[in-house]
């Protein structure tokens, strides 16, 4: 198991879908608009959120390879209903080891979402080398960038977010994670390897009515802050109680910062 439950991925998917940067999505769609078919590989697919977001914007005939190391999530992805022109092949792989073999087949696009903040600098370098060596376009959505804005603000918010961002850098199975630094580093790396990069913000906007999402987030952030141990447990407990009270009262909104980008070999743009 990966630690990402299907319930959590289902809860976040509508926020991801609304957040995906439209300019970046248009750039992906534009590259393939004159093709009749397209072959896509989705790295760390979860239950298939990237396919659901991207498929309506791509040529009608699509073949998708969905890769993840979590058999439960992968089974759900493989079972998703698609149109008869969209074929889905689910592949179980641990991408921390098996990245290069996973990218070995013929594809027109490598896609991923909510993955790059989990990976190490060395792994990011590996994926950039593997993709650019074959001149394949790369779409990476929803990399967390470290920004969280609470409304109304609380004096302890910054301490919790600071601890969360330290937790983001801990090992998530790929070595020390890049966390909030991942998107900037990826953009720089792809540009240095001769790719043109379109990028944009893809922030979650979470309103007062989105109580389940807000509660899941503040609970998770309190756990992460306790794990990191830079703040007192009582301060974190008190902060969580204030945040939960504001959510229950319908007075709380959240913004969580993410970055999307699309990188293509310079000659193709
Ligand atoms: C935050 S979820 C994102 C899932 C999906 N891309 C989405 O946007 O809903 C991260 C995904 O990475 C997968 N993952 C984590 N470590 C992995 C590894 N070593 N190999 C393959 N997949 C991995 C998890 O199983 C999970 O599906």
Short mmCIF file of C-alpha atoms and ligand atoms in Angstrom, two decimals:
data_model
loop_
_atom_site.label_atom_id
_atom_site.label_comp_id
_atom_site.label_asym_id
_atom_site.label_seq_id
_atom_site.Cartn_x
_atom_site.Cartn_y
_atom_site.Cartn_z
CA UNK A 1 0.00 0.00 0.00
CA UNK A 2 1.18 3.53 -0.79
CA UNK A 3 -0.44 5.40 2.10
CA UNK A 4 -2.75 7.25 -0.31
CA UNK A 5 -6.26 5.95 0.25
CA UNK A 6 -8.85 5.80 -2.53
CA UNK A 7 -11.12 7.86 -0.26
CA UNK A 8 -8.55 10.66 0.01
CA UNK A 9 -7.93 10.66 -3.74
CA UNK A 10 -11.69 10.82 -4.38
CA UNK A 11 -12.06 13.71 -1.92
CA UNK A 12 -9.31 15.76 -3.53
CA UNK A 13 -10.09 15.00 -7.19
CA UNK A 14 -12.76 17.73 -7.70
CA UNK A 15 -10.39 20.31 -6.19
CA UNK A 16 -7.58 19.04 -8.41
CA UNK A 17 -9.83 19.22 -11.46
CA UNK A 18 -10.85 22.82 -10.76
CA UNK A 19 -7.26 23.78 -9.93
CA UNK A 20 -5.53 22.36 -13.03
CA UNK A 21 -4.07 25.35 -14.84
CA UNK A 22 -6.15 26.03 -18.00
CA UNK A 23 -3.26 27.54 -19.97
CA UNK A 24 -1.10 24.50 -19.29
CA UNK A 25 -3.98 22.16 -20.17
CA UNK A 26 -4.55 24.09 -23.41
CA UNK A 27 -0.87 23.71 -24.28
CA UNK A 28 -1.12 19.94 -23.81
CA UNK A 29 -4.31 19.75 -25.89
CA UNK A 30 -2.84 22.04 -28.57
CA UNK A 31 0.17 19.83 -29.16
CA UNK A 32 -2.00 16.88 -30.16
CA UNK A 33 -4.96 18.65 -31.79
CA UNK A 34 -4.06 17.54 -35.34
CA UNK A 35 -3.50 13.89 -34.39
CA UNK A 36 -6.14 11.16 -34.57
CA UNK A 37 -4.67 9.14 -31.75
CA UNK A 38 -2.34 9.56 -28.81
CA UNK A 39 -0.45 7.24 -26.46
CA UNK A 40 -0.05 8.43 -22.88
CA UNK A 41 1.72 7.02 -19.84
CA UNK A 42 0.57 8.29 -16.43
CA UNK A 43 3.19 7.86 -13.72
CA UNK A 44 1.72 7.22 -10.24
CA UNK A 45 -1.82 7.23 -11.59
CA UNK A 46 -3.69 6.56 -8.34
CA UNK A 47 -7.29 5.81 -9.37
CA UNK A 48 -6.86 7.56 -12.75
CA UNK A 49 -7.52 11.22 -12.05
CA UNK A 50 -5.17 12.43 -14.79
CA UNK A 51 -6.92 10.30 -17.41
CA UNK A 52 -10.30 11.69 -16.34
CA UNK A 53 -8.99 15.26 -16.51
CA UNK A 54 -7.02 14.98 -19.75
CA UNK A 55 -8.93 12.48 -21.86
CA UNK A 56 -11.68 14.92 -23.00
CA UNK A 57 -8.98 17.28 -24.32
CA UNK A 58 -7.06 14.72 -26.37
CA UNK A 59 -7.74 13.13 -29.77
CA UNK A 60 -10.58 10.58 -29.53
CA UNK A 61 -8.41 7.48 -29.98
CA UNK A 62 -6.26 7.15 -26.91
CA UNK A 63 -4.19 4.40 -25.36
CA UNK A 64 -3.20 4.94 -21.75
CA UNK A 65 -0.65 3.07 -19.66
CA UNK A 66 -1.42 3.68 -16.00
CA UNK A 67 1.42 2.93 -13.60
CA UNK A 68 1.29 2.78 -9.81
CA UNK A 69 2.71 0.56 -7.08
CA UNK A 70 -0.54 0.38 -5.08
CA UNK A 71 -2.58 -2.63 -6.28
CA UNK A 72 -5.85 -1.34 -4.80
CA UNK A 73 -5.61 2.06 -6.50
CA UNK A 74 -4.45 0.46 -9.73
CA UNK A 75 -7.40 -1.96 -9.75
CA UNK A 76 -9.79 0.98 -9.37
CA UNK A 77 -8.02 2.83 -12.20
CA UNK A 78 -8.22 -0.21 -14.47
CA UNK A 79 -11.95 -0.60 -13.75
CA UNK A 80 -12.90 2.98 -14.62
CA UNK A 81 -15.42 3.33 -17.44
CA UNK A 82 -14.00 4.85 -20.63
CA UNK A 83 -15.24 5.34 -24.16
CA UNK A 84 -14.59 2.45 -26.56
CA UNK A 85 -11.82 4.44 -28.28
CA UNK A 86 -9.86 4.76 -25.05
CA UNK A 87 -7.81 1.74 -24.03
CA UNK A 88 -6.33 1.42 -20.57
CA UNK A 89 -3.48 -0.85 -19.50
CA UNK A 90 -2.71 -0.90 -15.80
CA UNK A 91 0.87 -1.73 -14.83
CA UNK A 92 2.06 -2.38 -11.28
CA UNK A 93 5.55 -0.97 -10.79
CA UNK A 94 7.58 0.60 -8.05
CA UNK A 95 8.69 3.73 -9.87
CA UNK A 96 11.47 4.41 -7.39
CA UNK A 97 13.27 1.40 -8.92
CA UNK A 98 11.53 0.69 -12.21
CA UNK A 99 11.28 4.12 -13.78
CA UNK A 100 13.33 3.52 -16.93
CA UNK A 101 11.63 0.20 -17.85
CA UNK A 102 8.24 1.88 -17.26
CA UNK A 103 9.14 4.50 -19.86
CA UNK A 104 10.45 1.94 -22.34
CA UNK A 105 7.37 1.66 -24.59
CA UNK A 106 6.23 3.93 -27.44
CA UNK A 107 4.38 6.94 -26.00
CA UNK A 108 3.55 10.46 -27.17
CA UNK A 109 3.14 11.98 -23.71
CA UNK A 110 4.35 11.29 -20.20
CA UNK A 111 1.89 12.64 -17.63
CA UNK A 112 1.79 12.73 -13.87
CA UNK A 113 -0.05 14.54 -11.11
CA UNK A 114 0.62 15.08 -7.43
CA UNK A 115 3.83 13.06 -7.68
CA UNK A 116 6.82 15.36 -8.08
CA UNK A 117 6.65 16.78 -4.54
CA UNK A 118 7.08 13.20 -3.25
CA UNK A 119 10.26 12.43 -5.17
CA UNK A 120 13.93 13.09 -4.53
CA UNK A 121 16.19 15.36 -6.53
CA UNK A 122 17.99 12.29 -7.88
CA UNK A 123 14.70 10.74 -9.07
CA UNK A 124 13.60 14.00 -10.67
CA UNK A 125 16.90 14.05 -12.52
CA UNK A 126 16.33 10.44 -13.65
CA UNK A 127 12.86 11.16 -15.02
CA UNK A 128 14.03 14.32 -16.79
CA UNK A 129 16.92 12.43 -18.41
CA UNK A 130 14.74 9.46 -19.41
CA UNK A 131 12.02 11.68 -20.91
CA UNK A 132 14.24 14.21 -22.68
CA UNK A 133 16.55 11.51 -24.10
CA UNK A 134 13.51 10.28 -26.06
CA UNK A 135 12.15 13.77 -26.79
CA UNK A 136 8.77 13.02 -25.19
CA UNK A 137 6.54 15.87 -23.92
CA UNK A 138 6.00 15.87 -20.13
CA UNK A 139 2.88 17.13 -18.32
CA UNK A 140 3.20 17.39 -14.53
CA UNK A 141 0.19 18.71 -12.63
CA UNK A 142 -0.47 19.64 -9.03
CA UNK A 143 2.95 19.79 -7.42
CA UNK A 144 2.50 21.35 -3.97
CA UNK A 145 4.58 24.54 -3.72
CA UNK A 146 4.50 25.28 0.02
CA UNK A 147 1.87 28.05 0.05
CA UNK A 148 -1.12 27.74 2.36
CA UNK A 149 -3.42 30.68 3.11
CA UNK A 150 -6.06 30.40 5.83
CA UNK A 151 -9.08 32.64 6.21
CA UNK A 152 -9.63 33.76 8.88
CA UNK A 153 -5.94 33.65 9.86
CA UNK A 154 -4.74 32.21 13.18
CA UNK A 155 -1.50 33.26 14.91
CA UNK A 156 -0.27 29.62 14.88
CA UNK A 157 -0.92 28.95 11.16
CA UNK A 158 2.62 29.83 10.07
CA UNK A 159 4.17 27.52 12.66
CA UNK A 160 2.05 24.60 11.45
CA UNK A 161 2.70 25.31 7.77
CA UNK A 162 6.43 25.58 8.50
CA UNK A 163 6.36 22.15 10.16
CA UNK A 164 4.24 20.69 7.33
CA UNK A 165 6.73 21.95 4.76
CA UNK A 166 9.56 20.28 6.70
CA UNK A 167 7.51 17.07 6.73
CA UNK A 168 7.06 17.40 2.98
CA UNK A 169 10.84 16.97 2.62
CA UNK A 170 10.93 13.62 4.43
CA UNK A 171 11.35 10.36 2.51
CA UNK A 172 8.17 9.25 0.72
CA UNK A 173 9.79 6.18 -0.84
CA UNK A 174 12.07 7.92 -3.34
CA UNK A 175 14.70 9.29 -0.91
CA UNK A 176 14.50 12.72 0.77
CA UNK A 177 11.52 14.38 -0.93
CA UNK A 178 11.73 17.68 -2.77
CA UNK A 179 8.39 18.80 -1.31
CA UNK A 180 7.64 22.47 -2.10
CA UNK A 181 10.88 22.81 -4.13
CA UNK A 182 9.92 20.19 -6.72
CA UNK A 183 8.18 22.28 -9.38
CA UNK A 184 10.84 25.00 -9.54
CA UNK A 185 13.57 22.42 -9.77
CA UNK A 186 11.72 20.45 -12.44
CA UNK A 187 11.13 23.56 -14.55
CA UNK A 188 14.80 24.47 -14.34
CA UNK A 189 15.90 20.93 -15.14
CA UNK A 190 13.68 20.52 -18.22
CA UNK A 191 14.70 23.97 -19.51
CA UNK A 192 18.38 23.09 -19.05
CA UNK A 193 17.79 19.91 -21.07
CA UNK A 194 16.48 21.93 -24.02
CA UNK A 195 12.74 21.83 -23.36
CA UNK A 196 10.32 24.78 -23.58
CA UNK A 197 8.18 24.94 -20.49
CA UNK A 198 4.68 26.38 -19.97
CA UNK A 199 3.77 26.70 -16.32
CA UNK A 200 1.07 28.16 -14.11
CA UNK A 201 -0.52 28.11 -10.69
CA UNK A 202 -2.97 25.32 -9.91
CA UNK A 203 -4.12 26.30 -6.45
CA UNK A 204 -6.80 24.51 -4.50
CA UNK A 205 -9.54 27.02 -3.59
CA UNK A 206 -11.47 25.45 -0.74
CA UNK A 207 -14.57 27.28 0.41
CA UNK A 208 -16.53 27.33 3.69
CA UNK A 209 -18.92 24.68 2.39
CA UNK A 210 -16.07 22.23 1.69
CA UNK A 211 -15.93 21.04 5.29
CA UNK A 212 -14.78 17.47 4.60
CA UNK A 213 -11.80 18.61 2.52
CA UNK A 214 -10.79 21.28 5.02
CA UNK A 215 -11.11 18.88 7.95
CA UNK A 216 -9.03 16.21 6.19
CA UNK A 217 -6.34 18.78 5.47
CA UNK A 218 -6.07 20.35 8.92
CA UNK A 219 -6.12 16.90 10.57
CA UNK A 220 -3.32 15.74 8.28
CA UNK A 221 -1.31 18.90 8.84
CA UNK A 222 -1.64 18.54 12.63
CA UNK A 223 -0.36 14.94 12.36
CA UNK A 224 2.55 16.05 10.17
CA UNK A 225 3.43 18.88 12.57
CA UNK A 226 3.40 16.46 15.53
CA UNK A 227 5.66 14.03 13.59
CA UNK A 228 8.16 16.77 12.86
CA UNK A 229 8.21 17.80 16.53
CA UNK A 230 9.33 21.41 16.16
CA UNK A 231 6.16 22.71 17.91
CA UNK A 232 4.59 21.77 21.23
CA UNK A 233 1.92 19.09 21.02
CA UNK A 234 -0.47 21.21 23.09
CA UNK A 235 -0.07 24.20 20.75
CA UNK A 236 -0.87 21.95 17.78
CA UNK A 237 -3.90 20.46 19.57
CA UNK A 238 -5.20 23.95 20.40
CA UNK A 239 -4.63 25.16 16.83
CA UNK A 240 -6.49 22.15 15.44
CA UNK A 241 -9.42 22.77 17.80
CA UNK A 242 -9.66 26.43 16.67
CA UNK A 243 -9.42 25.46 13.01
CA UNK A 244 -12.02 22.70 13.35
CA UNK A 245 -14.39 25.11 15.13
CA UNK A 246 -14.06 27.65 12.30
CA UNK A 247 -14.70 24.91 9.72
CA UNK A 248 -17.76 23.63 11.59
CA UNK A 249 -19.11 27.19 11.82
CA UNK A 250 -18.74 27.65 8.04
CA UNK A 251 -16.28 30.53 8.57
CA UNK A 252 -13.14 28.93 7.13
CA UNK A 253 -11.57 29.04 3.66
CA UNK A 254 -8.24 27.67 2.46
CA UNK A 255 -5.92 28.13 -0.48
CA UNK A 256 -3.26 25.50 -1.09
CA UNK A 257 -0.62 26.37 -3.67
CA UNK A 258 0.30 24.04 -6.52
CA UNK A 259 2.12 24.39 -9.84
CA UNK A 260 1.35 22.73 -13.19
CA UNK A 261 3.75 22.62 -16.09
CA UNK A 262 4.07 21.20 -19.60
CA UNK A 263 7.53 20.71 -21.03
CA UNK A 264 8.16 19.92 -24.69
CA UNK A 265 11.29 19.58 -26.80
CA UNK A 266 12.00 23.14 -28.03
CA UNK A 267 11.77 22.20 -31.70
CA UNK A 268 8.13 21.07 -31.35
CA UNK A 269 6.72 24.42 -30.12
C1 LIG B 1 -0.85 11.94 -4.24
S1 LIG B 1 -1.18 10.44 -5.03
C2 LIG B 1 -1.58 11.01 -6.68
C3 LIG B 1 -2.37 10.02 -7.47
C4 LIG B 1 -2.89 10.53 -8.81
N1 LIG B 1 -1.81 10.89 -9.70
C5 LIG B 1 -3.82 11.71 -8.61
O1 LIG B 1 -3.46 12.83 -8.99
O2 LIG B 1 -4.91 11.49 -8.06
C6 LIG B 1 0.45 9.76 -5.26
C7 LIG B 1 0.45 8.44 -6.01
O3 LIG B 1 1.80 7.99 -6.11
C8 LIG B 1 1.79 6.58 -6.00
N2 LIG B 1 3.14 6.17 -5.61
C9 LIG B 1 3.81 6.51 -4.49
N3 LIG B 1 5.01 5.93 -4.46
C10 LIG B 1 5.10 5.20 -5.62
C11 LIG B 1 6.12 4.36 -6.17
N4 LIG B 1 7.28 4.15 -5.54
N5 LIG B 1 5.87 3.77 -7.37
C12 LIG B 1 4.70 3.97 -8.02
N6 LIG B 1 3.71 4.76 -7.54
C13 LIG B 1 3.91 5.35 -6.35
C14 LIG B 1 0.74 6.33 -4.94
O4 LIG B 1 0.30 4.99 -4.92
C15 LIG B 1 -0.33 7.32 -5.33
O5 LIG B 1 -1.23 6.76 -6.24
#
